[in-house]
Coordinates of C-alpha atoms and ligand atoms in Angstrom, one line a residue:
Chain A
X1 CA -23.7 25.8 60.2
X2 CA -22.0 26.4 63.9
X3 CA -18.9 24.9 64.9
X4 CA -19.0 21.5 67.1
X5 CA -17.1 23.6 69.4
X6 CA -19.8 26.6 69.5
X7 CA -22.5 24.1 69.9
X8 CA -21.0 22.2 72.9
X9 CA -20.1 25.6 74.5
X10 CA -23.7 26.6 74.0
X11 CA -24.9 23.1 75.4
X12 CA -22.0 23.8 78.2
X13 CA -23.2 27.0 79.1
X14 CA -26.9 26.3 79.0
X15 CA -28.4 26.5 83.0
X16 CA -29.4 22.7 82.5
X17 CA -29.4 19.8 80.0
X18 CA -33.1 19.3 78.9
X19 CA -34.2 17.0 76.3
X20 CA -33.8 20.3 73.8
X21 CA -30.7 20.9 74.6
X22 CA -29.1 17.6 74.4
X23 CA -31.0 17.3 70.6
X24 CA -29.3 20.3 69.6
X25 CA -26.1 19.1 70.9
X26 CA -27.0 15.7 69.2
X27 CA -27.7 17.5 65.8
X28 CA -24.6 19.4 65.8
X29 CA -22.3 16.5 66.7
X30 CA -24.2 14.6 63.8
X31 CA -23.6 17.2 61.3
X32 CA -19.4 17.3 62.6
X33 CA -19.3 13.3 62.0
X34 CA -20.9 13.5 58.7
X35 CA -18.6 16.4 57.5
X36 CA -15.9 14.0 58.5
X37 CA -17.1 11.0 56.7
X38 CA -18.4 9.0 59.4
X39 CA -21.2 6.2 58.0
X40 CA -24.7 7.6 58.1
X41 CA -25.6 4.3 60.1
X42 CA -23.0 4.9 62.8
X43 CA -23.9 8.1 62.9
X44 CA -27.3 7.1 64.0
X45 CA -26.4 4.7 65.9
X46 CA -24.4 6.9 67.8
X47 CA -27.1 9.1 68.1
X48 CA -29.2 6.8 69.8
X49 CA -26.6 5.6 72.4
X50 CA -26.1 9.4 73.5
X51 CA -30.0 10.0 73.3
X52 CA -30.5 6.7 75.5
X53 CA -27.8 7.1 77.8
X54 CA -28.2 10.9 78.3
X55 CA -30.9 10.6 80.6
X56 CA -31.0 7.4 81.8
X57 CA -27.9 7.1 83.4
X58 CA -27.7 7.7 87.5
X59 CA -25.6 11.1 87.4
X60 CA -22.1 9.9 90.0
X61 CA -22.1 12.0 92.8
X62 CA -21.3 15.8 91.9
X63 CA -21.0 15.3 88.4
X64 CA -23.8 17.7 86.1
X65 CA -26.2 16.3 83.5
X66 CA -24.5 18.1 81.1
X67 CA -20.7 17.0 81.7
X68 CA -22.1 13.4 82.2
X69 CA -23.0 14.2 78.7
X70 CA -19.9 15.3 77.2
X71 CA -18.3 12.5 78.5
X72 CA -21.1 10.0 77.0
X73 CA -20.1 11.6 73.9
X74 CA -16.2 11.1 74.0
X75 CA -17.1 7.4 75.4
X76 CA -19.3 6.6 72.9
X77 CA -16.8 7.2 69.8
X78 CA -14.1 5.5 71.5
X79 CA -15.9 2.8 71.8
X80 CA -16.2 2.7 67.9
X81 CA -12.7 2.0 67.7
X82 CA -12.8 -1.5 69.1
X83 CA -11.4 -2.5 72.3
X84 CA -8.7 -3.7 70.7
X85 CA -4.5 -2.8 71.4
X86 CA -3.6 -0.8 68.8
X87 CA 0.4 -1.0 69.4
X88 CA 2.4 -2.9 67.1
X89 CA 4.1 -6.3 68.6
X90 CA 5.6 -9.3 66.5
X91 CA 4.8 -11.6 69.8
X92 CA 8.1 -12.5 69.6
X93 CA 7.4 -14.5 66.0
X94 CA 10.7 -13.9 63.5
X95 CA 10.0 -13.4 61.0
X96 CA 6.7 -11.4 61.0
X97 CA 5.2 -11.1 58.3
X98 CA 3.0 -8.4 56.9
X99 CA 0.8 -7.9 54.3
X100 CA -0.3 -4.5 53.3
X101 CA -3.7 -4.6 51.4
X102 CA -6.0 -1.7 49.9
X103 CA -7.7 0.1 46.7
X104 CA -6.1 1.7 44.6
X105 CA -3.5 4.6 45.1
X106 CA -4.8 4.8 49.2
X107 CA -1.1 4.8 49.7
X108 CA 0.1 1.4 50.3
X109 CA 4.0 1.4 49.0
X110 CA 4.3 4.4 50.4
X111 CA 3.0 3.1 53.7
X112 CA 5.5 -0.1 53.4
X113 CA 8.3 2.4 53.2
X114 CA 7.0 4.4 56.6
X115 CA 6.6 1.1 58.4
X116 CA 9.7 -0.1 57.5
X117 CA 11.8 2.9 58.3
X118 CA 9.4 3.2 61.6
X119 CA 10.4 -0.2 62.3
X120 CA 14.1 -0.3 61.8
X121 CA 14.0 3.1 64.1
X122 CA 12.4 0.6 66.9
X123 CA 15.0 -1.8 66.3
X124 CA 13.7 -4.3 64.5
X125 CA 15.9 -5.8 61.1
X126 CA 13.4 -5.1 58.2
X127 CA 13.0 -6.5 54.4
X128 CA 10.1 -5.3 52.2
X129 CA 8.9 -7.5 49.5
X130 CA 7.5 -5.8 46.2
X131 CA 4.7 -8.2 45.3
X132 CA 2.4 -6.1 43.3
X133 CA 2.7 -7.1 39.5
X134 CA 0.5 -4.7 37.7
X135 CA 1.7 -1.0 38.8
X136 CA 4.3 -0.1 36.5
X137 CA 7.3 1.1 38.5
X138 CA 6.1 -0.3 41.8
X139 CA 9.5 -2.1 42.6
X140 CA 11.3 0.9 41.5
X141 CA 8.9 3.2 43.8
X142 CA 10.1 1.3 46.7
X143 CA 13.5 1.1 45.9
X144 CA 13.6 4.8 45.5
X145 CA 11.7 5.3 48.7
X146 CA 14.2 2.7 51.1
X147 CA 17.2 2.7 49.5
X148 CA 18.6 5.7 50.7
X149 CA 17.5 4.2 54.2
X150 CA 19.5 0.9 53.8
X151 CA 15.9 -0.9 53.9
X152 CA 16.2 -4.1 51.7
X153 CA 14.0 -4.5 49.3
X154 CA 12.8 -7.8 47.1
X155 CA 11.3 -7.7 43.9
X156 CA 11.2 -9.4 40.7
X157 CA 10.3 -6.8 37.8
X158 CA 9.9 -9.4 35.2
X159 CA 7.9 -11.9 37.1
X160 CA 4.2 -11.3 36.8
X161 CA 3.4 -14.3 39.9
X162 CA 2.6 -12.2 42.9
X163 CA 3.0 -15.5 44.8
X164 CA 5.8 -16.8 43.9
X165 CA 7.7 -13.5 44.5
X166 CA 6.3 -13.2 48.0
X167 CA 6.9 -16.7 48.4
X168 CA 11.0 -16.1 47.3
X169 CA 11.3 -12.9 49.0
X170 CA 10.1 -14.3 52.1
X171 CA 12.5 -17.3 51.6
X172 CA 15.2 -14.5 50.7
X173 CA 14.6 -12.5 54.0
X174 CA 14.7 -15.3 56.4
X175 CA 18.1 -16.5 55.1
X176 CA 19.1 -12.4 56.0
X177 CA 17.5 -13.2 59.7
X178 CA 15.2 -10.2 59.9
X179 CA 12.5 -9.7 62.2
X180 CA 9.8 -7.9 59.7
X181 CA 9.0 -8.6 56.2
X182 CA 6.4 -6.1 54.9
X183 CA 4.9 -7.2 51.6
X184 CA 3.4 -4.6 49.4
X185 CA 0.6 -5.6 46.8
X186 CA -1.2 -4.4 43.9
X187 CA -4.2 -1.6 44.3
X188 CA -7.6 -3.6 44.3
X189 CA -11.3 -3.2 44.9
X190 CA -14.2 -6.1 45.8
X191 CA -15.5 -5.6 42.3
X192 CA -12.2 -7.2 40.4
X193 CA -12.7 -10.9 41.0
X194 CA -9.6 -11.8 39.8
X195 CA -7.9 -9.3 42.1
X196 CA -9.8 -10.2 44.8
X197 CA -9.2 -14.2 43.8
X198 CA -5.1 -13.1 43.8
X199 CA -5.5 -11.4 47.1
X200 CA -7.1 -14.7 48.7
X201 CA -4.1 -16.6 47.1
X202 CA -1.2 -14.3 48.8
X203 CA -3.0 -15.1 51.7
X204 CA -3.5 -18.8 51.6
X205 CA 0.0 -19.4 50.5
X206 CA 2.2 -16.8 52.5
X207 CA -0.1 -16.9 55.7
X208 CA 1.1 -13.4 57.0
X209 CA 0.8 -12.7 60.3
X210 CA -0.6 -9.4 60.1
X211 CA -2.8 -8.3 56.7
X212 CA -2.9 -4.4 57.2
X213 CA -5.8 -2.7 55.4
X214 CA -4.5 0.9 54.0
X215 CA -7.6 3.1 54.0
X216 CA -7.4 6.6 52.3
X217 CA -8.4 9.5 55.2
X218 CA -10.3 10.9 52.3
X219 CA -12.6 8.5 51.4
X220 CA -16.2 8.8 51.7
X221 CA -19.1 6.4 52.6
X222 CA -17.6 3.5 50.7
X223 CA -15.4 2.3 53.2
X224 CA -17.1 0.3 55.3
X225 CA -18.4 -2.0 52.3
X226 CA -14.9 -1.7 50.9
X227 CA -13.3 -2.8 54.6
X228 CA -16.3 -5.1 54.9
X229 CA -15.2 -7.4 51.0
X230 CA -11.4 -6.9 52.3
X231 CA -12.3 -8.7 55.5
X232 CA -14.3 -11.6 54.0
X233 CA -11.5 -12.6 51.6
X234 CA -8.7 -12.1 54.1
X235 CA -9.0 -11.4 57.5
X236 CA -7.5 -7.9 58.2
X237 CA -5.6 -7.9 61.5
X238 CA -5.5 -3.9 61.8
X239 CA -6.0 -0.6 59.6
X240 CA -3.6 2.2 58.8
X241 CA -5.4 5.4 57.5
X242 CA -3.5 7.7 55.3
X243 CA -3.4 11.5 54.4
X244 CA -4.8 12.6 57.5
X245 CA -2.7 15.6 56.5
X246 CA -5.4 16.8 54.2
X247 CA -8.6 18.0 54.0
X248 CA -9.7 14.0 55.2
X249 CA -10.4 13.4 58.7
X250 CA -10.5 9.6 58.0
X251 CA -14.1 9.1 59.6
X252 CA -14.4 6.1 56.6
X253 CA -11.8 4.4 59.3
X254 CA -14.9 3.8 61.7
X255 CA -17.0 1.6 59.5
X256 CA -13.9 -0.2 58.6
X257 CA -13.1 -0.9 62.1
X258 CA -16.9 -1.6 62.4
X259 CA -16.8 -4.0 59.5
X260 CA -13.0 -5.7 60.3
X261 CA -13.2 -5.8 64.1
X262 CA -9.3 -4.4 63.6
X263 CA -7.8 -1.8 65.5
X264 CA -5.9 1.1 63.8
X265 CA -2.3 1.6 64.5
X266 CA -0.6 3.8 62.7
X267 CA -1.6 6.9 60.7
X268 CA 0.2 8.8 57.3
X269 CA 0.7 12.4 58.0
X270 CA 2.4 13.2 54.8
X271 CA 4.0 11.9 51.3
X272 CA 7.7 11.7 53.3
X273 CA 8.5 8.5 54.7
X274 CA 9.2 9.9 58.1
X275 CA 5.5 11.2 58.1
X276 CA 4.1 8.2 59.8
X277 CA 2.8 8.3 63.5
X278 CA 1.2 5.8 65.9
X279 CA -2.5 6.0 66.1
X280 CA -3.6 8.5 68.5
X281 CA -7.7 7.8 69.5
X282 CA -7.9 10.6 71.7
X283 CA -6.9 13.2 68.7
X284 CA -8.8 11.4 66.0
X285 CA -11.9 11.9 67.9
X286 CA -11.5 15.7 68.6
X287 CA -10.4 15.8 64.7
X288 CA -13.5 14.2 63.7
X289 CA -15.9 16.2 66.2
X290 CA -14.0 19.2 64.2
Chain B
X1 CA -52.9 20.7 46.5
X2 CA -50.5 22.1 48.5
X3 CA -48.3 19.4 50.7
X4 CA -48.0 20.1 54.1
X5 CA -44.9 21.3 55.5
X6 CA -44.2 18.2 57.3
X7 CA -44.7 16.0 54.5
X8 CA -42.1 18.4 52.7
X9 CA -39.7 17.7 55.5
X10 CA -40.3 14.2 55.7
X11 CA -39.3 13.8 51.8
X12 CA -36.6 15.9 52.2
X13 CA -35.2 14.3 55.2
X14 CA -35.0 11.2 53.7
X15 CA -33.6 12.9 50.3
X16 CA -30.6 14.7 52.5
X17 CA -29.8 11.3 54.3
X18 CA -29.9 9.4 50.6
X19 CA -27.5 12.2 48.8
X20 CA -24.9 11.6 52.1
X21 CA -25.2 8.3 51.5
X22 CA -24.2 8.8 47.9
X23 CA -21.2 10.6 48.8
X24 CA -22.2 13.9 48.0
X25 CA -20.6 16.4 51.0
X26 CA -22.6 17.7 53.6
X27 CA -22.5 21.3 52.6
X28 CA -23.9 20.3 49.5
X29 CA -26.2 18.1 50.7
X30 CA -27.7 21.0 52.7
X31 CA -27.7 23.6 50.0
X32 CA -29.5 21.4 47.3
X33 CA -32.2 20.2 50.1
X34 CA -32.6 24.2 50.8
X35 CA -33.0 25.4 47.3
X36 CA -35.7 22.4 46.8
X37 CA -37.6 23.5 50.0
X38 CA -39.2 26.2 48.5
X39 CA -40.3 24.4 45.6
X40 CA -41.9 21.8 47.0
X41 CA -43.8 23.5 49.2
X42 CA -45.5 25.3 46.1
X43 CA -45.8 21.9 44.1
X44 CA -49.4 20.9 43.4
X45 CA -50.1 17.2 44.8
X46 CA -53.3 15.0 44.6
X47 CA -55.9 15.9 47.6
X48 CA -55.5 11.4 47.8
X49 CA -53.2 8.6 47.7
X50 CA -49.3 8.7 47.6
X51 CA -48.5 12.4 48.0
X52 CA -45.2 11.9 49.0
X53 CA -44.4 9.6 46.1
X54 CA -45.3 12.9 43.9
X55 CA -42.5 15.1 46.0
X56 CA -39.9 12.3 45.5
X57 CA -40.4 12.0 42.1
X58 CA -39.7 15.8 41.3
X59 CA -36.6 15.5 43.7
X60 CA -35.2 12.5 41.5
X61 CA -35.7 14.6 38.8
X62 CA -33.4 17.1 40.2
X63 CA -30.4 14.8 40.6
X64 CA -29.8 15.0 36.7
X65 CA -29.8 18.8 36.7
X66 CA -26.9 18.7 39.5
X67 CA -24.2 16.7 37.5
X68 CA -22.3 19.8 35.5
X69 CA -21.7 17.8 32.0
X70 CA -19.2 18.6 29.5
X71 CA -18.8 18.3 26.1
X72 CA -15.5 16.5 24.5
X73 CA -15.8 18.2 21.5
X74 CA -15.5 21.2 22.9
X75 CA -11.6 19.9 23.8
X76 CA -11.2 18.5 20.2
X77 CA -12.8 21.7 18.6
X78 CA -9.8 24.0 20.7
X79 CA -7.2 20.9 19.4
X80 CA -8.5 21.8 16.1
X81 CA -7.9 25.1 16.3
X82 CA -4.1 24.9 18.2
X83 CA -3.6 22.9 14.9
X84 CA -4.3 25.5 12.6
X85 CA -2.3 27.8 14.3
X86 CA 0.5 25.4 14.1
X87 CA 1.2 24.5 17.5
X88 CA 0.1 21.8 20.2
X89 CA -2.7 21.8 22.1
X90 CA -1.4 22.1 25.8
X91 CA -3.8 20.5 28.8
X92 CA -2.1 20.7 32.4
X93 CA -3.4 17.8 34.8
X94 CA -3.6 18.3 38.5
X95 CA -5.0 16.8 41.4
X96 CA -4.6 15.0 44.6
X97 CA -2.4 12.4 45.7
X98 CA -2.9 8.9 44.3
X99 CA -6.2 10.1 42.4
X100 CA -5.2 8.7 39.0
X101 CA -3.8 11.5 36.9
X102 CA -0.4 9.3 35.6
X103 CA -2.9 6.7 34.4
X104 CA -5.5 8.9 33.2
X105 CA -3.1 11.1 31.1
X106 CA -2.3 7.9 29.3
X107 CA -5.8 7.1 28.8
X108 CA -7.0 10.3 27.4
X109 CA -3.9 10.2 25.1
X110 CA -5.1 6.8 23.8
X111 CA -8.4 8.6 23.5
X112 CA -7.2 11.4 21.2
X113 CA -5.1 9.0 19.0
X114 CA -8.3 7.1 18.1
X115 CA -9.5 10.5 17.2
X116 CA -6.7 11.1 14.7
X117 CA -4.3 13.3 17.0
X118 CA -1.0 13.1 17.7
X119 CA 0.0 12.7 21.4
X120 CA 3.0 13.4 23.7
X121 CA 3.7 13.4 27.4
X122 CA 5.2 15.4 29.8
X123 CA 6.4 13.6 32.7
X124 CA 6.6 16.9 34.9
X125 CA 6.1 15.0 38.4
X126 CA 9.9 15.0 39.1
X127 CA 9.0 14.4 42.8
X128 CA 7.2 11.4 43.6
X129 CA 9.4 8.5 43.8
X130 CA 9.0 6.1 40.7
X131 CA 6.8 8.5 39.0
X132 CA 9.1 9.1 35.8
X133 CA 9.3 5.5 35.5
X134 CA 5.5 4.6 35.9
X135 CA 4.9 6.9 33.1
X136 CA 7.4 6.2 30.8
X137 CA 6.7 2.7 31.1
X138 CA 2.9 3.5 30.7
X139 CA 3.9 5.7 27.7
X140 CA 5.9 3.2 25.8
X141 CA 3.5 0.2 26.4
X142 CA 1.1 2.6 24.5
X143 CA 3.1 3.7 22.1
X144 CA 3.6 7.2 23.4
X145 CA 6.7 9.7 23.4
X146 CA 7.6 10.6 27.1
X147 CA 9.6 13.7 28.1
X148 CA 11.3 13.3 31.0
X149 CA 14.1 14.6 32.9
X150 CA 15.9 14.1 36.7
X151 CA 14.1 13.7 39.8
X152 CA 14.5 17.4 41.5
X153 CA 14.3 19.1 37.9
X154 CA 11.9 22.4 37.3
X155 CA 8.2 20.9 36.7
X156 CA 8.3 23.8 34.3
X157 CA 11.5 22.8 32.6
X158 CA 10.2 19.4 31.3
X159 CA 7.1 21.2 30.3
X160 CA 8.6 23.4 28.2
X161 CA 11.1 20.9 26.8
X162 CA 7.9 18.8 26.0
X163 CA 6.4 22.0 24.5
X164 CA 9.6 22.6 22.2
X165 CA 9.8 18.8 21.0
X166 CA 5.6 18.7 20.0
X167 CA 6.3 21.9 18.1
X168 CA 9.4 20.7 16.2
X169 CA 7.7 17.0 15.6
X170 CA 4.3 19.3 14.7
X171 CA 2.5 16.6 17.2
X172 CA -1.3 18.2 17.8
X173 CA -1.4 17.6 21.8
X174 CA 1.3 17.8 25.0
X175 CA -0.4 16.4 28.0
X176 CA 1.4 17.6 31.1
X177 CA 1.1 15.1 34.4
X178 CA 2.1 16.6 37.6
X179 CA 2.9 15.4 41.2
X180 CA -0.1 14.9 43.2
X181 CA -0.2 17.3 46.3
X182 CA -2.2 18.6 49.3
X183 CA -4.6 21.2 48.8
X184 CA -3.7 22.4 52.2
X185 CA 0.0 23.2 51.3
X186 CA -0.6 26.4 49.5
X187 CA 3.2 26.3 48.6
X188 CA 2.4 23.1 46.3
X189 CA -0.6 24.6 44.8
X190 CA 1.5 27.9 44.4
X191 CA 3.9 26.1 42.4
X192 CA 0.8 24.5 40.2
X193 CA 0.0 28.3 39.6
X194 CA 3.4 29.3 38.8
X195 CA 3.9 26.1 36.1
X196 CA 0.4 27.2 34.5
X197 CA 1.8 30.7 33.9
X198 CA 4.8 29.4 32.1
X199 CA 3.0 26.7 30.0
X200 CA -0.5 28.6 29.4
X201 CA -2.3 25.3 29.1
X202 CA -5.2 25.5 27.0
X203 CA -7.0 23.4 29.9
X204 CA -6.1 22.5 32.9
X205 CA -8.0 19.2 34.2
X206 CA -8.8 18.0 37.7
X207 CA -8.6 14.6 38.5
X208 CA -10.3 13.6 41.7
X209 CA -10.9 10.2 43.3
X210 CA -14.6 9.1 42.7
X211 CA -14.3 7.6 46.5
X212 CA -13.3 10.5 48.1
X213 CA -16.4 12.4 50.9
X214 CA -16.5 15.4 52.3
X215 CA -12.6 16.4 51.2
X216 CA -13.5 16.2 47.6
X217 CA -15.2 19.8 48.1
X218 CA -12.2 21.3 49.9
X219 CA -9.7 20.0 47.1
X220 CA -11.3 20.8 44.2
X221 CA -12.3 24.6 45.7
X222 CA -8.9 24.7 46.6
X223 CA -7.1 23.9 43.2
X224 CA -9.7 25.9 41.7
X225 CA -9.0 28.7 43.8
X226 CA -5.1 29.3 43.5
X227 CA -4.4 27.2 39.9
X228 CA -7.7 27.7 38.0
X229 CA -9.3 24.2 36.8
X230 CA -11.5 23.8 33.3
X231 CA -12.2 20.4 33.6
X232 CA -12.8 17.3 36.1
X233 CA -12.0 13.9 35.6
X234 CA -13.6 11.4 38.5
X235 CA -11.5 8.5 38.5
X236 CA -12.3 5.0 40.2
X237 CA -16.2 4.9 39.1
X238 CA -15.6 1.5 38.8
X239 CA -14.5 1.0 42.6
X240 CA -18.2 1.0 43.3
X241 CA -18.5 4.6 43.7
X242 CA -22.0 6.3 44.1
X243 CA -20.1 9.4 42.3
X244 CA -21.8 11.6 44.7
X245 CA -18.5 13.9 44.6
X246 CA -19.5 14.5 41.0
X247 CA -22.3 16.7 42.2
X248 CA -20.8 18.3 45.1
X249 CA -17.1 19.6 43.0
X250 CA -19.9 20.6 40.3
X251 CA -21.7 22.2 42.5
X252 CA -19.4 23.6 44.6
X253 CA -16.8 24.9 41.6
X254 CA -19.2 25.2 38.6
X255 CA -16.5 23.3 36.5
X256 CA -17.8 20.4 34.4
X257 CA -17.2 16.7 34.3
X258 CA -15.5 15.9 30.9
X259 CA -14.7 11.9 31.9
X260 CA -15.1 9.3 34.1
X261 CA -12.1 6.6 35.2
X262 CA -14.0 3.4 34.9
X263 CA -11.1 1.4 35.4
X264 CA -6.9 0.7 35.2
X265 CA -6.8 0.3 31.1
X266 CA -6.0 2.3 28.6
X267 CA -9.5 2.6 27.5
X268 CA -11.3 3.2 30.9
X269 CA -12.5 6.5 29.9
X270 CA -16.1 6.7 29.8
X271 CA -17.0 10.3 27.9
X272 CA -20.7 9.9 28.7
X273 CA -20.4 10.6 32.2
X274 CA -24.2 11.6 33.0
X275 CA -25.6 8.5 32.2
X276 CA -22.8 6.2 34.2
X277 CA -22.9 8.7 37.1
X278 CA -27.0 8.8 37.4
X279 CA -26.6 4.8 36.9
X280 CA -23.9 4.8 40.0
X281 CA -26.0 7.5 42.3
X282 CA -29.0 4.7 41.9
X283 CA -31.9 7.2 42.4
Ligands
GTP301 N1 -0.5 14.0 51.6 C1 -0.4 12.8 51.5 N2 -0.1 11.7 50.5 C2 0.5 10.3 50.3 C3 0.3 10.0 52.3 N3 0.4 8.5 51.8 C4 0.5 8.5 50.5 N4 0.6 9.6 50.0 C5 0.8 9.9 48.5 O1 -0.6 9.2 47.9 C6 0.1 8.6 46.6 C7 -0.1 7.4 46.3 O2 0.5 6.7 47.4 P1 1.2 5.4 46.8 O3 1.8 4.5 47.8 O4 1.5 4.8 45.3 O5 -0.3 4.3 47.1 P2 -0.5 3.1 46.6 O6 -1.7 2.1 47.3 O7 1.1 2.0 46.6 O8 -1.0 2.9 45.4 P3 -1.6 1.5 44.1 O9 0.0 0.7 44.8 O10 -1.1 2.2 42.4 O11 -2.6 0.9 44.5 C8 1.0 9.0 46.0 O12 1.5 10.7 45.6 C9 1.8 9.4 47.6 O13 3.2 9.9 48.3 C10 -0.1 10.7 53.1 O14 -0.2 9.8 54.6 N5 -0.5 12.0 52.8
GTP302 N1 -9.9 1.2 39.7 C1 -9.2 1.9 39.0 N2 -8.2 2.2 39.2 C2 -7.5 3.4 38.9 C3 -8.3 3.9 37.9 N3 -7.7 5.3 37.7 C4 -6.3 5.3 38.2 N4 -6.2 4.0 38.8 C5 -5.2 3.7 39.6 O1 -5.0 4.1 40.9 C6 -4.0 4.1 41.3 C7 -3.2 5.6 41.5 O2 -3.2 5.9 39.7 P1 -1.8 7.0 39.4 O3 -2.5 7.0 38.1 O4 -0.9 6.5 40.0 O5 -2.9 8.3 40.6 P2 -1.9 9.7 40.4 O6 -3.2 10.8 40.8 O7 -0.9 10.0 39.5 O8 -0.9 9.3 41.9 P3 0.3 10.6 42.5 O9 1.0 10.7 41.2 O10 0.7 9.7 43.2 O11 -0.7 11.7 42.9 C8 -3.2 2.7 40.3 O12 -3.2 1.8 40.8 C9 -4.1 3.1 39.2 O13 -4.0 1.9 38.1 C10 -9.6 3.6 37.5 O14 -10.4 4.6 36.9 N5 -9.9 2.6 37.9
MG303 MG1 1.3 0.6 45.3
MG304 MG1 1.0 10.3 39.2

C-alpha cells in the first residue's frame, strides 16, 4: 500500500475534499494506525469522528475543507492521548513514591534506572528499591545500572516478601531524606492471579503516590485489555512506553491511555540509561501516521 | 451457486479485522485475504440459507494451514547425529530485547535433559546488566553448568569456551544465550552473524514475544535476513496472547514454530504449538 504521506499528499492535491477523497484518506489513515498497533476499535472510532466532523463542521474563514480535515485528523489523535498534563511533578510531597508495574520483559528495571537518572539530573535526590523477588539477579541488574551513577539501590536478595522489602526500603530512603523513591516490581500479567494479588498488596501497604504502567512499544492488540486489568487492580497514574527505538511505534499505548485515563509521561528509546525522554505527543502522533 | 462478490467482500472484511484483532500483522492479513479471495469466489455455496456461513467455515479452516510448525524430533535427531560424530550439538538463541531468550534457554535444557541428553549453557550475553548472574542463577537452580566470562568479553569467546568444555566433558548439547538486540541496529545484527560464523551452530532459534504486534514481522525478518534463523519460539503465550504473531512470522520468514513459552517455570515449554495456538487464536 502507499505510505500515508502519499495518501495525504494526494488528498491535499485534489481539487476539493469530496466524500470519496475523504474516504480514501480515512482508509490510508486506518491502515497506518493498524500498522502502528492501534487497537481496531480505536481505529474505527477515530474514523467515525473524522467522517462526522469532516463534513459537518463549519469552516473557519479562509480555511479550505482539505486543510480542515487534516487538522481534524491531528486533533482526534491528540484527543486519544487524553487531556491530562504529562509533566512529572512531585507536588511537593517528600518522599514521592513511584511504583513501576508491567508485563514481563517490558523494560521496568531498565526504566527504573532511566527514570532515577533523569530525576537526579533534574535535581532530585533519588533512591531505588528492588521489590522483585522473582527475577533472578534483579537486584544485581539494578545495582549494575545505578552504582556507576551513584544512585542508591535498596534490596534484600534473600527475602522473598516484596511488601516487606519495599516497606523497609521506603523507610531506609525516608531516613536518607530522598525526594523520590522508585520501586521496581516483578513482571506480571493478568492471568497470574497470585501476582495480581501481590500487586494489590503492594499498593495497599505502600500507597505509592504514582503507579506507572510500563508498556512495551512493540505490544500489539492486547495492550488495552492488559492495561485495563492492571488499572482495575491498582490505579495507574501514568504510562511509560519503552523500546520506541525498534520497529514498534507504540500504538498499543493509545488503548492503554483509553483504558486507564493515564497520560504518557516518558518514552524509552534504547538500552542505555540515557535513552529516555519526556513524551512528545506531536512526534508520537506523526510516527503513528507513518 | 457461486457467491456474489459482495458476499465474499463482507466475509473477507470481517475476517480481516478478526486477524488484526488476533495480532496478525497488517501486511500478513492483507496477503492472506488477497490469497483467499479467488478461491472464495470460485466456491460452491447453497442457493439458500446462510451462504456466508459456508464461506466463513472455509476461512476458519485456512487458519490451520497458516501456522507453520516444526517437528521437534528433527532437532533431537540432529543431536543424536552429533553424538555419533563425537561432538556436542550447538544451538544459538537470538531475538529482540526481553522476548524470553534466557528463560527459554533453561527451559529447553530441562526439556532435553528429560529426554536423556546432557546440556551445558553458555552465557554469551556479556552486555546487559545482570545477564550473566541471571543465567547462572537459573542454571544453578536447574542443575546445569553455565560457562561464562566477564561483562564486556567477546560473546564468541564465551561460546567457544563452552564448546571446548562440552567437547572435553562429552556433553551432548550446548545452548548459547545471547543479548537481546533491536532489528534496527544493523551493527548488532552483524555481531550475531559473526558469532554464528565462528560457532557454526546446528540450529539458530529465534525467540519472539507472543504479545508483539506488527513489529514482530520486521523483527523476525531482519534477524532471518542478517543472521539466518532455523526455528521460532514464541514466549509469553500464557499472557493471554492471541498468537497472531506466529502467523505473521511464519508467513514472512517461512521459518517454523518449534515451541511456545507458556509461563516462567522450567516446564512451561509447549512442544505441540499448533493446538495451543489454534485455541489461543479462537477462530
Ligand atoms: N531497545 C530497547 N531495549 C530496551 C528498552 N528498555 C528496556 N530494554 C531492554 O529490554 C530488555 C528487558 O528489560 P528489563 O528492564 O529487564 O525488563 P523488565 O520489565 O524489568 O523485565 P522483568 O523484570 O523480567 O519483567 C532488556 O534487554 C533491556 O535492555 C528500550 O527503550 N529500548
Ligand atoms: N509469563 C511468561 N513470562 C515469560 C515467559 N518467558 C519468559 N518470561 C519472562 O519474561 C521476562 C524476560 O525474560 P528473559 O528470559 O530475561 O528475556 P530475554 O529475551 O533473555 O531478555 P534480554 O536478554 O534482556 O533481551 C522474565 O521475567 C521471564 O520470566 C513465558 O513464556 N511466559
Ligand atoms: Mg525487571
Ligand atoms: Mg537474556
